[in-house]
Amino acid sequence: MRMRGRVVAPAWSLALAVLAVGPLLGNGYLLLRDAVSTPRSYLTDSALGLSDAAPRAVPQDAAIAVLSSVVDGGVVVKILLVAALWGAGWGAAALVRRVLPGIRTSGEVVAATLAVWNPYVAERLLQGHWSLLIGYAALPWTVVAAVSLRQSGTWWPLALCAGAAGITPTGVLLVAVLALSVLFAPGGIRRGRRLLGTLALVVVVSAPWLVATAMGGSGSAGSDPAGVTAFAARAEPGLGTVGSLVGLGGIWNSAAVPTSRTTAFAAVGTILLLLVAAAGASYLWRRRRNPVLTAVIVVGASTVAVITLAATPWGLSVGEWAARAIPGAGLTRDGQKWVALWMPALALAAAAGTRRFGRPRAHAAVAVVTLLIALPDLAWSLAPVTYPSSWETVAQRVDDDHGDVAVLPTGTFRRFDWSGSAPVLDPAPRLLHADVVATGDLPVAGGLVRGEGTRATAVESVLLAGGSPAELAALGVGWVLVERGTPGALGDSARTLDGLEAVFSDADLALYVVPDATIVRATTSDRAITAVAHLVWAGVVLVAAAVGLWRRMVRRERSTDEA
């Protein structure tokens, strides 16, 4: 019976994960706003974080490049996305079992539902932040791992959490904040050693983007302060900024929200979610002397407060100053993403609510239905995209022996008639076996947040001015790819294209070759050092997983022998 209870929450979490992304599991690829999956990607300099833009997708892009050499890249992303949502719910249940051992399976199911079915997950899915959701999923497991470290000095669970979340820089920082908060709380063994060890672990799993930042030089400069206001947390209909954040909503992009969150129902949904959580508030209050529980709640509530302040005029001014003056501060400009730290506290409170009433199962059923009703359009929220055949043809033609690729129209985002109505990140940088020279400029709310790509800016200027092929070649451009049917600036680029040889052309794409291009690549030593950093990160994940699997097998053998 006990074993059956432990299966219920993971099974329910998997069902919710599949329900959320349903159609995506069919044929096709995830291509929506910031999410780009392709049949195959490559270990280009950009994938390793060695371009002049900030390494925001490191080690994610390198990991997908390696995995997609064995399994179709679209399948890899789907598996990781479903695993993230599944892991978030399962982790919330495990968190309840570890921190609130008096709560039954029904409470674990409520916690799992809240962790998977909430505005944060919905909005990040629609924004295309599938890899950020891996870090989000690691948060409840991080608390469980930190408790194990406090009690027995066991390191591998925390190493696995930090390593998995480390697929993005934000993910590992989320885990670091939560882990250090729990490990700093009074009690447990070897407090100083566990804190120093965790800091060292965070640095090790952050090696790919830390090394890439140092090698590429992007970490020595600030970022565009316009991004602070553009990416600040946003008040949703019927809610102030703090109300949106407390309910796990408030993403900066008003277009990347479910339809139900664009009307006054956003307030209704938030109230329903908070009522489920509030039902357990008194139960948690009576256990406030539990240092782990207190740490989880304090870090979550403090995060909501800080993000709210950051969205005020005073907070925006401070953020703009930091963006200009502090290298790497741009990593924190999307303030709402940090509200993920509030989820474990809400999940615990929601689970605790099942102890307030005489019939835990009945209350759990009502709570689960309430959470689902609060966000009905999270179900079936993603659809796959099929690339026109010309993209495969171009991918086979392009190689890095002739230089990098410039793309027309200029800009980072596209609106193809075959990809749906939402803007999509240009898939060329992840599809082609050569670096695509991209500025990283982001159109946001009618404005433009400048990226760090200085060479790409020069390339765009040459194309828009109708410059000569020789000018492009001198900048390291060996190919020009024209993506038809999408808005964007073309300038006088037709004059440049007239001087180039077209090697492929159809209704969707045209590919031109630029003769005698200068080859611009990272040095062999830089690539080797960066590759080692990626291997260190991957090694932490694989070794931690192997240790955990081995220990589980040993425990099973001992249980069998004792039986």
Tab-separated table of N, CA and C in Angstrom, residues 29-42 385 387-388 391 395 407 411-416 418-419 423-434 436 481 483 486 509:
chain	number	residue	atom	x	y	z
A	29	TYR	N	8.142	19.782	-34.910
A	29	TYR	CA	9.164	20.369	-34.040
A	29	TYR	C	8.599	21.534	-33.237
A	30	LEU	N	9.179	21.759	-32.067
A	30	LEU	CA	8.813	22.911	-31.259
A	30	LEU	C	9.498	24.143	-31.824
A	31	LEU	N	8.693	25.072	-32.328
A	31	LEU	CA	9.207	26.332	-32.857
A	31	LEU	C	8.215	27.415	-32.456
A	32	LEU	N	8.479	28.069	-31.346
A	32	LEU	CA	7.548	29.057	-30.804
A	32	LEU	C	8.319	30.086	-29.992
A	33	ARG	N	8.288	31.320	-30.446
A	33	ARG	CA	9.006	32.421	-29.795
A	33	ARG	C	10.470	32.023	-29.531
A	34	ASP	N	10.880	31.858	-28.275
A	34	ASP	CA	12.298	31.582	-27.993
A	34	ASP	C	12.677	30.118	-28.156
A	35	ALA	N	11.698	29.254	-28.371
A	35	ALA	CA	11.984	27.820	-28.480
A	35	ALA	C	12.251	27.446	-29.929
A	36	VAL	N	13.385	26.820	-30.161
A	36	VAL	CA	13.735	26.346	-31.505
A	36	VAL	C	14.263	24.922	-31.392
A	37	SER	N	13.560	23.985	-31.994
A	37	SER	CA	14.110	22.637	-32.116
A	37	SER	C	14.233	22.319	-33.593
A	38	THR	N	15.264	21.608	-33.936
A	38	THR	CA	15.570	21.274	-35.328
A	38	THR	C	15.981	19.803	-35.405
A	39	PRO	N	15.931	19.217	-36.601
A	39	PRO	CA	16.333	17.809	-36.709
A	39	PRO	C	17.753	17.555	-36.227
A	40	ARG	N	18.641	18.513	-36.487
A	40	ARG	CA	20.044	18.358	-36.112
A	40	ARG	C	20.625	19.732	-35.855
A	41	SER	N	21.483	19.846	-34.881
A	41	SER	CA	22.250	21.076	-34.679
A	41	SER	C	23.710	20.688	-34.476
A	42	TYR	N	24.591	21.692	-34.434
A	42	TYR	CA	26.023	21.408	-34.529
A	42	TYR	C	26.811	22.178	-33.470
A	385	VAL	N	5.504	22.091	-35.409
A	385	VAL	CA	5.680	22.782	-36.688
A	385	VAL	C	6.478	21.861	-37.614
A	387	TYR	N	8.987	21.819	-40.868
A	387	TYR	CA	9.828	22.658	-41.717
A	387	TYR	C	9.592	22.332	-43.193
A	388	PRO	N	9.515	23.349	-44.046
A	388	PRO	CA	9.511	23.079	-45.495
A	388	PRO	C	10.784	22.331	-45.889
A	391	TRP	N	14.490	23.789	-46.127
A	391	TRP	CA	15.396	23.989	-44.999
A	391	TRP	C	16.395	22.835	-44.892
A	395	ALA	N	20.428	23.171	-45.333
A	395	ALA	CA	21.293	22.650	-44.271
A	395	ALA	C	22.345	21.708	-44.827
A	407	VAL	N	21.980	36.428	-42.636
A	407	VAL	CA	20.591	36.110	-42.950
A	407	VAL	C	19.820	37.376	-43.267
A	411	GLY	N	17.347	40.879	-38.457
A	411	GLY	CA	16.511	40.694	-37.270
A	411	GLY	C	16.613	39.286	-36.740
A	412	THR	N	16.146	39.116	-35.528
A	412	THR	CA	16.278	37.839	-34.827
A	412	THR	C	15.032	36.980	-34.926
A	413	PHE	N	13.866	37.623	-35.019
A	413	PHE	CA	12.603	36.885	-35.012
A	413	PHE	C	11.959	36.867	-36.389
A	414	ARG	N	11.142	35.837	-36.627
A	414	ARG	CA	10.501	35.614	-37.913
A	414	ARG	C	9.004	35.372	-37.726
A	415	ARG	N	8.261	35.577	-38.807
A	415	ARG	CA	6.843	35.198	-38.861
A	415	ARG	C	6.605	34.486	-40.195
A	416	PHE	N	6.808	33.185	-40.209
A	416	PHE	CA	6.581	32.403	-41.416
A	416	PHE	C	5.117	31.989	-41.493
A	418	TRP	N	4.144	29.192	-42.361
A	418	TRP	CA	4.064	27.781	-41.987
A	418	TRP	C	4.338	27.533	-40.506
A	419	SER	N	4.670	28.604	-39.745
A	419	SER	CA	5.038	28.413	-38.336
A	419	SER	C	3.993	28.945	-37.362
A	423	PRO	N	5.478	35.093	-33.309
A	423	PRO	CA	6.850	35.232	-33.796
A	423	PRO	C	7.706	34.067	-33.326
A	424	VAL	N	8.689	33.717	-34.125
A	424	VAL	CA	9.577	32.604	-33.773
A	424	VAL	C	11.018	33.049	-33.950
A	425	LEU	N	11.866	32.546	-33.082
A	425	LEU	CA	13.294	32.802	-33.216
A	425	LEU	C	13.793	32.139	-34.503
A	426	ASP	N	14.613	32.847	-35.237
A	426	ASP	CA	15.137	32.324	-36.497
A	426	ASP	C	15.787	30.954	-36.259
A	427	PRO	N	15.308	29.908	-36.945
A	427	PRO	CA	15.892	28.582	-36.716
A	427	PRO	C	17.256	28.373	-37.368
A	428	ALA	N	17.662	29.277	-38.264
A	428	ALA	CA	18.912	29.071	-39.001
A	428	ALA	C	20.132	28.844	-38.100
A	429	PRO	N	20.317	29.619	-37.008
A	429	PRO	CA	21.528	29.405	-36.191
A	429	PRO	C	21.638	28.003	-35.607
A	430	ARG	N	20.528	27.322	-35.402
A	430	ARG	CA	20.586	25.984	-34.818
A	430	ARG	C	20.454	24.882	-35.855
A	431	LEU	N	20.167	25.246	-37.079
A	431	LEU	CA	19.964	24.250	-38.122
A	431	LEU	C	21.167	24.076	-39.036
A	432	LEU	N	21.982	25.123	-39.149
A	432	LEU	CA	23.060	25.118	-40.128
A	432	LEU	C	24.395	24.724	-39.506
A	433	HIS	N	25.226	24.071	-40.313
A	433	HIS	CA	26.537	23.628	-39.852
A	433	HIS	C	27.576	24.732	-40.070
A	434	ALA	N	27.225	25.919	-39.691
A	434	ALA	CA	28.120	27.080	-39.736
A	434	ALA	C	27.515	28.133	-38.828
A	436	VAL	N	25.855	31.375	-37.640
A	436	VAL	CA	25.014	32.422	-38.221
A	436	VAL	C	25.310	33.715	-37.467
A	481	LEU	N	21.819	33.810	-46.559
A	481	LEU	CA	20.564	33.062	-46.639
A	481	LEU	C	19.397	34.048	-46.606
A	483	GLU	N	15.486	34.377	-46.225
A	483	GLU	CA	14.297	33.659	-45.755
A	483	GLU	C	13.069	34.421	-46.254
A	486	THR	N	8.735	36.419	-44.636
A	486	THR	CA	8.731	36.906	-43.265
A	486	THR	C	9.072	38.391	-43.251
A	509	LEU	N	13.276	29.752	-49.477
A	509	LEU	CA	14.645	30.139	-49.148
A	509	LEU	C	15.458	30.384	-50.412
